[in-house]
Amino acid sequence: MKTPRSRRARQLHDAFRSLLLHRLRSLLSTLGIAIAVAAFVAMLAVGEGAKREILAQIRIFGPNTVLLRPASEKSGLSLGEMQALRRQLTSIERMGAMRDTGLTVTGVAADGSVPVYTQTGDFLAMRGVAAAEGRLLADLDALQRRRVALVGSAVSIRLGLEARPGRTLLVGGETYEIVGIMAPSQRASVSPALAIHRNLDDVVLIPVESRATDPRADDTLSVGEVWVEIPPAMGPIAGAESLRSAVQRLRPNAPQDGIQIVIPIEVLRRETAIRRVLNLVLAALGGISLLVGGIGVMNIMLANVVERRGEIGLRRAVGAGRAEIIGQFLVESTLLTVLGGGIGIVVGVLAAAILGVATGWSVAVTPGALLIALAAAALAGIGSGIYPARQAAGVPPAEALRG
Amino acid sequence: MTAAPLLALSQVTRVYTMGGSRVQALGPVSFTIDAGEFVAVTGPSGSGKSTLLNILGLLDLPSAGTYTIRGQSAMGLHERELAERRNREIGFIFQTFRLLPQHDVLGNVSLPFLYRDIEPDEIQRRCLEAIQRVGLDHRIGHRPAELSGGEMQRVAIARALAGGPAMLLADEPTGNLDQETGRGILELFDQLHAAGTTIILVTHDPAIAARAARQLDLRDGLLVEDRRLA
């Protein structure tokens, strides 16, 4: 085998050979560190996934959106009430709503399995929906109460030629003309506290106004959950208060809890705080595991020092100073923990992936997290190697040679 | 003009403190050894042979007196300097060989270079030369577990030679070998001596000591006889 060039490289190679002499012992001593690093990596992956999920949700809802969520099917705002609200609150930037009609598309091969939702106002714009083909639903469609439909991207794939723009669909016995196909929506699992809508890719959207030909019926047409975009200067909390007062003025006799006012950014903030606590607990557990793992490595290294006393004597005899002996044992302990860290990273990434599949949580492993985990393992190695290394170097050479 | 001795001990003593009491393990002893000498240090157990060997090998320092190698005093040297001088000046050969099982012959022989800044090609050259001198070229990639006792001691001698030391210090080098194998090792010492290597051999066996050109006999830590054979 080729001799390594530098003295340091030769010493590293020598330390590695020493560890290989007792492969099983070395491997077992790394287990504690491997478990700690695996927990650490999985924790960071879950934490990072949660952060990204929350950011994605903020992108969906926007930082200034307030939701008016009906407590029951019957307590939601009607189209007339929503329009009145809009007129009252002139400062509101955008307002839109979407509701599950409970109906499905009929007269197609996938009969009865494609849900139909109504939408109104600025909902499509607020959700950032774009048209992949044809066009979106327009204000004029609502104004003229046209029976037009917008097909989700997944529905379009499922129905194929039956869902092309210009074709028609049957909804509740009425014929609707397809005017466009939506581009695939942003993929983000929505927080359970905020979730009411399924993914727009899987639905057919129609204007709520198309459900009644007579405008006098607007007061009976439920619009479902209303999204309101508050001006940034006002902020979502003050905006929510204004909305609460406006809804009370609209429905002076209705129970106050008929409409829940939800501020998504606040919900997300609370969730972030909870996840942060959870992360701290996991980090503490990871830290304790690392400590226990480090003690395990220290134990093995101390046993090594006793067992290899004669070898230490020999090394001193052929020219190793105290620093070289300390260096050798530190390198060995660090190699052990870095090896454990490597194993832990592989296990941690796998565990995070399995956790993500099993729970549906978003998980994300970043190179930074892996570097932190490896650095923590290396530090544990140095920390656990210092005492045994000093013990090894502290024995006078003549005494060490006696074994 | 007479050349300076390779090593010189003057009034060297070594005192240990054990359980509060002082034990004088060596000395005072004074002698010099010239380059190229083959010296046997003899004496019964407890006579101070190992203590003297430790001092000669810079594994330990005298409690009093002076010790110089190549005219340079070893007294008061820092631990780091002592290690460096052991690396460059002294080649140790032990009774139990002390080979590292994780390394092959070449790895064991190159051990001193782990602690010296030197080019890899030079390490390779010196190690191969030392292995050749002890007649183990055919065993270069073998691990200690695959070698006989005699071969292991030859590897240890090659390791001691590879660093180019001023002297070889051998502590009962045939103690763990059968008579026949031991004889082979002693013949190797004779060859090395004939080639100019300084050898200091510690033994309690008079027959082995008789191979050396000079015998230092120790009793109770004192040099009782310094005998030069013809």
XYZ file of C-alpha atoms in Angstrom:
633
model
C 0.000 0.000 0.000
C 1.198 3.506 -0.777
C 2.617 5.435 2.173
C 0.566 8.595 2.874
C 2.475 11.784 2.102
C 2.233 13.887 5.222
C 2.982 12.820 8.796
C -0.559 13.794 9.846
C -2.038 11.642 7.080
C 0.177 8.721 8.133
C -0.976 9.137 11.746
C -4.643 9.247 10.647
C -4.126 6.087 8.636
C -2.445 4.451 11.634
C -5.375 5.382 13.921
C -7.797 3.951 11.394
C -5.845 0.659 11.308
C -5.966 0.495 15.103
C -9.750 0.803 15.058
C -10.038 -1.835 12.349
C -8.203 -4.305 14.582
C -11.330 -4.566 16.761
C -14.030 -4.007 14.172
C -16.990 -5.266 16.197
C -15.969 -3.390 19.324
C -15.481 -0.217 17.305
C -18.829 -0.621 15.586
C -20.681 -1.312 18.838
C -19.100 1.685 20.517
C -20.430 3.923 17.745
C -24.042 2.775 18.234
C -24.912 5.326 20.907
C -23.651 8.159 18.739
C -25.423 6.680 15.694
C -28.735 6.628 17.552
C -28.236 10.185 18.806
C -27.354 11.509 15.374
C -30.241 9.601 13.776
C -32.657 11.208 16.262
C -31.026 14.570 15.652
C -31.266 14.299 11.848
C -34.871 13.079 11.987
C -35.730 15.940 14.344
C -34.112 18.523 12.103
C -35.871 16.993 9.081
C -39.256 17.214 10.768
C -38.516 20.733 11.983
C -37.371 21.897 8.574
C -40.353 20.195 6.925
C -42.714 21.952 9.339
C -41.049 25.287 8.636
C -41.372 24.855 4.901
C -44.965 23.666 5.254
C -45.855 26.721 7.279
C -44.133 29.018 4.792
C -46.038 27.316 1.974
C -49.292 27.838 3.858
C -48.450 31.479 4.390
C -47.907 31.701 0.644
C -51.366 30.152 0.063
C -53.270 32.241 2.556
C -51.200 35.405 2.471
C -50.130 37.219 5.617
C -53.192 39.510 5.707
C -55.996 37.069 5.011
C -58.856 36.516 7.438
C -61.312 33.647 7.038
C -65.036 33.781 7.851
C -65.748 30.142 8.480
C -69.327 28.895 8.909
C -69.745 26.880 12.101
C -72.322 24.737 10.297
C -73.625 24.193 6.780
C -76.542 26.533 7.424
C -74.759 29.304 9.306
C -72.540 30.476 6.451
C -72.877 33.818 4.740
C -75.189 34.064 1.764
C -74.109 35.619 -1.504
C -76.258 38.664 -0.655
C -74.628 39.033 2.771
C -71.163 38.738 1.280
C -71.935 41.472 -1.223
C -73.319 43.669 1.564
C -70.172 43.091 3.608
C -68.042 44.127 0.691
C -70.053 47.329 0.322
C -69.728 48.097 4.056
C -66.009 47.529 4.302
C -64.661 49.632 1.517
C -61.074 49.298 2.643
C -61.041 45.545 2.030
C -58.677 44.740 -0.790
C -60.095 41.419 -1.971
C -62.861 39.053 -0.932
C -63.761 35.623 -2.265
C -65.397 32.385 -1.227
C -65.558 28.715 -2.080
C -67.998 25.993 -1.042
C -68.497 22.302 -1.566
C -71.882 21.923 -3.286
C -72.106 18.262 -2.336
C -72.781 17.635 -6.033
C -70.620 15.657 -8.443
C -70.130 15.753 -12.177
C -72.456 13.321 -13.958
C -72.637 12.039 -17.500
C -68.928 11.241 -17.707
C -66.986 7.990 -17.430
C -65.905 8.918 -13.881
C -69.562 9.575 -13.028
C -70.167 10.629 -9.416
C -66.550 10.863 -8.320
C -65.601 14.434 -9.272
C -66.785 16.950 -6.649
C -68.175 20.316 -7.716
C -67.377 23.488 -5.756
C -68.788 26.964 -6.168
C -66.597 30.004 -6.034
C -67.218 33.712 -6.060
C -65.536 37.102 -5.838
C -61.744 37.236 -5.900
C -61.300 33.659 -4.712
C -59.325 32.430 -7.729
C -57.010 35.423 -7.604
C -56.515 35.023 -3.834
C -55.612 31.344 -4.246
C -53.264 32.269 -7.062
C -55.057 30.026 -9.553
C -53.830 30.261 -13.153
C -55.331 28.794 -16.325
C -53.323 26.046 -18.019
C -55.755 26.019 -20.927
C -58.700 28.242 -21.893
C -59.531 30.886 -19.287
C -60.490 31.321 -15.647
C -63.995 32.130 -14.417
C -64.595 35.846 -14.903
C -66.702 38.569 -13.266
C -68.887 38.616 -16.364
C -69.691 34.908 -15.885
C -70.954 35.760 -12.389
C -72.812 38.839 -13.549
C -74.558 37.006 -16.368
C -75.007 33.867 -14.224
C -73.451 31.774 -16.937
C -73.271 28.021 -16.471
C -69.538 27.694 -16.992
C -67.002 25.435 -15.321
C -63.294 25.445 -14.570
C -61.669 22.016 -14.325
C -58.870 21.097 -11.913
C -55.635 19.779 -13.434
C -55.985 16.290 -11.923
C -59.620 16.094 -13.026
C -58.567 17.061 -16.526
C -56.099 14.166 -16.587
C -58.704 11.750 -15.233
C -61.463 12.741 -17.632
C -59.205 13.226 -20.655
C -61.078 14.342 -23.771
C -64.347 14.650 -21.812
C -62.929 17.655 -19.952
C -61.510 19.798 -22.741
C -62.453 23.502 -22.965
C -65.587 23.847 -25.074
C -67.006 20.488 -23.910
C -69.876 20.338 -21.468
C -70.429 18.667 -18.096
C -73.608 17.829 -16.173
C -73.846 19.287 -12.672
C -77.049 18.710 -10.718
C -78.836 18.011 -13.956
C -77.701 21.312 -15.521
C -75.279 21.582 -18.429
C -72.088 23.550 -17.802
C -69.629 24.572 -20.473
C -65.953 24.028 -19.670
C -64.100 27.329 -20.186
C -60.677 26.379 -18.887
C -58.372 23.982 -17.080
C -56.488 25.127 -13.967
C -52.748 24.896 -13.750
C -51.590 22.501 -11.008
C -51.923 24.230 -7.647
C -49.162 24.772 -5.068
C -48.613 21.509 -3.263
C -48.706 22.066 0.454
C -50.405 20.049 3.106
C -52.649 22.528 4.887
C -52.609 22.773 8.662
C -55.528 20.785 10.156
C -56.636 23.929 11.991
C -57.004 25.742 8.678
C -58.017 22.978 6.309
C -61.431 23.064 4.775
C -60.711 22.771 1.103
C -59.408 19.857 -0.747
C -56.817 20.485 -3.394
C -58.206 22.531 -6.279
C -56.606 20.083 -8.723
C -59.259 17.511 -7.801
C -62.417 19.590 -8.243
C -64.578 21.333 -10.816
C -65.322 24.977 -9.992
C -68.465 26.826 -11.068
C -69.637 30.385 -10.233
C -71.973 30.383 -7.220
C -74.147 32.836 -9.157
C -74.877 30.135 -11.753
C -76.826 28.188 -9.124
C -79.742 30.677 -9.258
C -81.069 32.473 -12.310
C -83.000 34.988 -10.230
C -80.872 37.529 -8.272
C -83.581 37.591 -5.586
C -82.445 34.092 -4.607
C -78.958 35.379 -3.754
C -79.865 35.685 -0.090
C -80.415 31.929 0.060
C -77.253 30.957 -1.820
C -74.607 29.974 0.724
C -71.110 30.935 -0.386
C -69.238 28.800 2.177
C -65.965 29.970 3.659
C -65.143 33.563 2.847
C -61.551 34.742 2.393
C -60.977 38.398 3.103
C -57.760 40.209 2.331
C -57.175 42.988 4.830
C -55.052 46.006 3.804
C -51.496 45.569 5.226
C -51.766 48.959 6.970
C -54.726 47.704 9.001
C -53.268 44.248 9.745
C -55.189 40.986 10.118
C -56.073 41.381 13.819
C -57.725 44.804 13.439
C -59.259 43.583 10.188
C -60.758 40.585 11.971
C -62.343 42.918 14.545
C -63.864 45.085 11.798
C -65.222 41.967 10.133
C -66.713 40.711 13.421
C -68.551 44.031 13.916
C -69.717 44.103 10.302
C -71.071 40.534 10.505
C -72.905 41.450 13.741
C -74.462 44.467 12.062
C -75.553 42.252 9.174
C -76.992 39.574 11.467
C -77.969 41.323 14.684
C -80.108 38.422 15.880
C -77.931 35.527 14.804
C -75.763 33.688 17.385
C -72.237 35.115 17.428
C -70.600 31.751 17.019
C -72.366 31.044 13.730
C -69.386 32.469 11.894
C -65.896 31.777 13.196
C -63.288 34.357 12.372
C -59.960 32.682 11.728
C -56.676 34.524 11.212
C -54.431 32.005 9.425
C -51.192 33.789 10.273
C -52.085 33.640 13.975
C -52.960 29.942 13.774
C -49.660 29.289 12.015
C -47.824 31.339 14.590
C -49.319 29.230 17.381
C -48.467 26.039 15.535
C -44.922 27.249 14.994
C -44.574 27.916 18.703
C -45.849 24.427 19.543
C -43.520 22.815 17.014
C -40.643 24.859 18.382
C -41.284 23.410 21.847
C -41.501 19.943 20.320
C -38.231 20.556 18.505
C -36.584 21.721 21.711
C -37.702 18.542 23.462
C -36.341 16.436 20.594
C -33.104 18.432 20.585
C -32.738 17.848 24.327
C -33.323 14.128 23.805
C -30.759 14.156 20.972
C -28.295 15.981 23.208
C -28.768 13.484 26.055
C -28.336 10.588 23.598
C -25.174 12.226 22.307
C -23.884 12.573 25.854
C -24.675 8.931 26.640
C -23.114 7.868 23.342
C -20.049 9.964 24.118
C -19.722 8.325 27.532
C -19.897 4.933 25.796
C -17.058 5.929 23.486
C -15.071 7.283 26.435
C -15.532 3.968 28.211
C -14.235 2.025 25.216
C -11.307 4.409 24.827
C -10.396 4.058 28.515
C -10.447 0.279 28.122
C -8.258 0.694 25.031
C -5.750 2.756 26.974
C -5.413 0.057 29.645
C -5.260 -2.735 27.084
C -2.775 -0.957 24.846
C -0.395 0.249 27.526
C 2.450 -1.766 26.029
C 1.724 -0.320 22.589
C 1.776 3.174 24.063
C 5.171 2.361 25.586
C 6.459 1.145 22.234
C 5.236 4.284 20.479
C 6.902 6.441 23.100
C 10.104 4.412 22.666
C 10.185 4.923 18.893
C 9.650 8.663 19.173
C 6.065 9.584 20.033
C 5.814 12.491 22.444
C 2.848 13.078 24.741
C 1.197 15.233 22.067
C 1.352 12.428 19.508
C -0.196 9.932 21.938
C -2.950 12.405 22.824
C -3.453 13.064 19.096
C -3.671 9.378 18.295
C -6.358 8.632 20.892
C -8.290 11.786 20.025
C -8.225 10.882 16.340
C -9.414 7.368 17.171
C -12.305 8.575 19.330
C -13.258 11.184 16.727
C -13.108 8.619 13.942
C -15.403 6.397 16.010
C -17.983 9.110 16.586
C -17.800 10.421 13.022
C -18.347 6.865 11.816
C -21.292 6.663 14.231
C -22.440 10.024 12.922
C -22.302 8.723 9.348
C -24.375 5.687 10.267
C -26.731 7.950 12.225
C -27.188 10.247 9.240
C -28.193 7.361 6.989
C -30.576 5.964 9.623
C -31.911 9.449 10.428
C -32.658 10.274 6.795
C -34.414 6.928 6.389
C -36.329 7.427 9.649
C -37.404 10.906 8.540
C -38.598 9.546 5.195
C -40.543 6.735 6.903
C -41.987 9.226 9.422
C -43.057 11.484 6.567
C -44.829 8.631 4.760
C -46.402 7.228 7.942
C -47.702 10.512 9.365
C -48.120 12.633 6.265
C -45.874 15.318 7.785
C -43.589 17.286 5.562
C -39.962 16.360 6.179
C -36.936 18.022 4.627
C -33.279 17.109 5.066
C -30.889 19.967 4.341
C -27.102 19.692 3.823
C -26.710 22.177 6.692
C -28.533 19.825 9.066
C -26.279 16.936 8.055
C -23.191 19.058 8.593
C -24.435 20.108 12.047
C -25.105 16.459 12.937
C -21.656 15.384 11.773
C -20.004 18.282 13.585
C -21.890 17.350 16.778
C -20.653 13.767 16.421
C -17.073 14.948 15.867
C -17.286 17.218 18.915
C -18.631 14.313 20.967
C -15.611 12.319 19.776
C -13.165 14.990 20.826
C -14.990 15.503 24.122
C -15.082 11.811 24.949
C -11.490 11.242 23.816
C -9.758 13.965 25.810
C -9.696 12.207 29.172
C -8.600 8.761 27.875
C -6.007 10.429 25.632
C -4.537 12.352 28.542
C -4.495 9.162 30.605
C -2.610 7.416 27.796
C -0.072 10.198 27.448
C 0.387 10.597 31.178
C 2.090 7.244 31.718
C 5.918 7.587 31.703
C 7.403 5.652 28.746
C 9.440 3.223 30.840
C 6.396 2.403 32.951
C 4.189 1.977 29.878
C 6.714 -0.469 28.418
C 6.367 -2.649 31.491
C 2.699 -3.057 30.396
C 43.225 13.352 18.890
C 40.823 10.793 20.378
C 37.265 10.795 18.982
C 34.541 11.678 21.473
C 32.644 8.631 22.791
C 29.202 7.899 21.385
C 27.723 8.032 24.842
C 29.090 8.922 28.246
C 27.629 8.448 31.710
C 29.222 10.266 34.622
C 28.194 9.576 38.209
C 24.706 8.611 37.071
C 22.239 7.567 39.739
C 18.541 6.775 39.631
C 16.543 7.019 42.788
C 12.869 6.104 43.059
C 10.562 7.141 45.815
C 8.213 4.326 46.795
C 5.702 4.697 49.560
C 7.678 7.520 51.096
C 11.020 5.676 51.120
C 13.902 6.239 48.673
C 15.222 3.329 46.663
C 18.480 3.779 44.789
C 18.047 1.496 41.781
C 21.221 2.558 40.003
C 24.568 4.110 40.604
C 26.525 6.008 40.825
C 27.876 4.576 37.547
C 30.271 6.070 35.039
C 31.396 4.677 31.701
C 31.623 5.565 28.039
C 30.770 3.597 24.936
C 32.314 4.303 21.549
C 30.587 4.130 18.215
C 30.662 0.629 16.728
C 31.067 -1.197 20.048
C 29.117 -4.359 20.908
C 28.497 -4.177 24.656
C 26.667 -6.671 26.830
C 25.140 -5.443 30.080
C 24.878 -8.343 32.471
C 23.798 -8.960 36.000
C 21.175 -10.823 37.993
C 17.576 -9.691 38.405
C 17.327 -6.450 40.356
C 20.902 -5.456 39.549
C 19.781 -2.282 37.731
C 20.060 -3.524 34.123
C 16.587 -2.310 33.093
C 17.060 1.006 34.886
C 20.346 1.534 33.048
C 18.729 0.537 29.747
C 15.889 3.007 30.318
C 18.393 5.789 30.951
C 20.563 4.843 27.968
C 17.377 4.782 25.814
C 16.166 8.169 27.096
C 13.016 6.529 28.429
C 14.008 7.791 31.846
C 16.426 10.427 33.121
C 19.044 10.078 35.851
C 18.282 11.524 39.273
C 21.854 12.833 39.347
C 24.958 12.783 37.181
C 25.258 13.480 33.486
C 24.494 11.547 30.344
C 25.597 12.668 26.898
C 24.982 11.160 23.479
C 27.318 12.325 20.707
C 28.534 14.996 23.060
C 25.072 16.419 23.624
C 23.690 16.301 27.130
C 20.382 14.550 27.658
C 19.926 16.223 31.024
C 17.106 18.725 31.394
C 15.678 17.982 27.977
C 11.983 18.605 27.510
C 9.749 15.573 27.012
C 9.296 16.583 23.345
C 13.066 16.774 22.779
C 13.613 13.430 24.491
C 11.030 11.842 22.172
C 12.750 13.355 19.140
C 16.140 12.071 20.244
C 14.744 8.580 20.911
C 13.318 8.690 17.416
C 16.632 9.637 15.799
C 19.326 8.178 18.054
C 17.990 4.933 19.487
C 16.685 1.688 18.083
C 14.948 -0.493 20.671
C 14.665 -4.260 20.475
C 12.499 -5.924 23.114
C 12.265 -9.453 24.418
C 8.581 -9.681 23.430
C 9.115 -8.094 19.987
C 6.286 -5.580 20.500
C 4.949 -5.618 16.973
C 1.604 -3.975 16.202
C -0.822 -6.682 15.063
C -2.794 -4.271 12.876
C 0.216 -3.562 10.662
C 2.128 -5.798 8.282
C 5.911 -6.089 8.285
C 6.380 -2.879 6.318
C 3.914 -1.021 8.560
C 5.713 -2.153 11.707
C 9.137 -1.298 10.367
C 7.964 2.178 9.326
C 6.541 2.952 12.803
C 9.353 5.378 13.807
C 8.614 7.466 10.703
C 5.124 8.126 12.015
C 6.830 10.589 14.296
C 9.279 12.147 11.863
C 8.753 14.475 8.920
C 10.224 12.608 5.999
C 9.282 11.969 2.365
C 7.251 8.784 1.754
C 9.737 7.602 -0.886
C 12.538 7.903 1.625
C 10.510 5.978 4.227
C 9.910 3.239 1.690
C 13.594 3.104 0.739
C 14.854 2.965 4.322
C 12.304 0.377 5.433
C 12.957 -1.910 2.466
C 16.682 -1.657 3.098
C 16.221 -2.560 6.800
C 13.893 -5.457 5.936
C 16.460 -6.685 3.434
C 19.223 -6.528 6.058
C 17.286 -8.866 8.357
C 16.442 -11.178 5.440
C 12.674 -10.745 5.416
C 12.042 -9.360 1.918
C 9.700 -12.288 1.200
C 7.523 -11.506 4.260
C 6.974 -7.819 3.644
C 3.160 -7.914 3.419
C 2.661 -10.391 6.242
C 1.073 -9.571 9.575
C 2.817 -10.519 12.873
C 0.332 -13.339 13.439
C 1.621 -14.971 10.244
C 5.275 -14.884 11.330
C 7.408 -17.183 13.496
C 9.045 -15.896 16.703
C 12.388 -15.486 14.992
C 10.823 -13.609 12.084
C 8.985 -11.322 14.480
C 12.239 -10.478 16.234
C 13.849 -9.781 12.851
C 10.997 -7.375 12.068
C 11.644 -5.663 15.412
C 15.351 -5.388 14.537
C 14.471 -3.951 11.124
C 12.213 -1.420 12.859
C 15.098 -0.460 15.153
C 17.492 -0.139 12.202
C 15.185 1.703 9.785
C 15.379 5.035 11.577
C 19.192 5.081 11.260
C 19.910 5.227 15.023
C 23.218 5.849 16.728
C 22.806 2.636 18.707
C 20.647 -0.458 19.089
C 19.430 -1.204 22.612
C 18.373 -4.837 22.910
C 16.685 -6.097 26.065
C 16.976 -9.900 26.302
C 16.338 -10.178 22.544
C 16.464 -13.982 22.524
C 14.540 -14.474 25.763
C 11.345 -15.525 23.963
C 13.010 -17.657 21.313
C 14.166 -21.249 21.206
C 17.919 -21.853 21.182
C 18.222 -22.382 17.446
C 16.200 -19.297 16.542
C 17.987 -17.294 19.221
C 21.298 -18.246 17.683
C 20.126 -16.916 14.338
C 19.224 -13.584 15.933
C 22.595 -13.361 17.671
C 24.329 -14.084 14.364
C 22.353 -11.206 12.907
C 23.660 -8.990 15.739
C 27.192 -10.146 14.902
C 26.650 -9.157 11.262
C 25.245 -5.760 12.225
C 28.154 -5.168 14.574
C 30.609 -6.197 11.885
C 28.958 -3.607 9.635
C 29.648 -0.902 12.230
C 26.393 -0.756 14.221
C 26.707 0.060 17.927
C 24.850 -2.553 19.961
C 24.113 -2.554 23.665
C 22.575 -5.837 24.677
C 21.093 -6.565 28.082
C 21.156 -10.204 29.115
C 21.492 -12.385 32.155
C 22.831 -15.248 30.030
C 26.675 -15.400 30.192
C 26.829 -17.374 26.936
C 25.061 -14.602 25.082
C 27.095 -11.915 26.810
C 30.241 -13.715 25.672
C 29.473 -12.816 22.050
C 29.963 -9.125 22.868
C 33.380 -7.507 22.754
C 32.775 -5.838 26.100
C 30.769 -6.720 29.190
C 29.431 -4.349 31.818
C 28.485 -6.342 34.883
C 26.058 -4.787 37.335
C 25.393 -5.794 40.937
C 22.979 -3.920 43.213
C 22.911 -0.980 40.864
C 26.673 -0.606 40.696
C 29.062 -1.358 37.872
C 31.258 -4.056 39.336
C 33.150 -5.036 36.199
C 33.840 -3.436 32.826
C 35.536 -6.214 30.885
C 36.852 -5.917 27.342
C 37.315 -9.232 25.580
C 40.083 -9.716 23.127
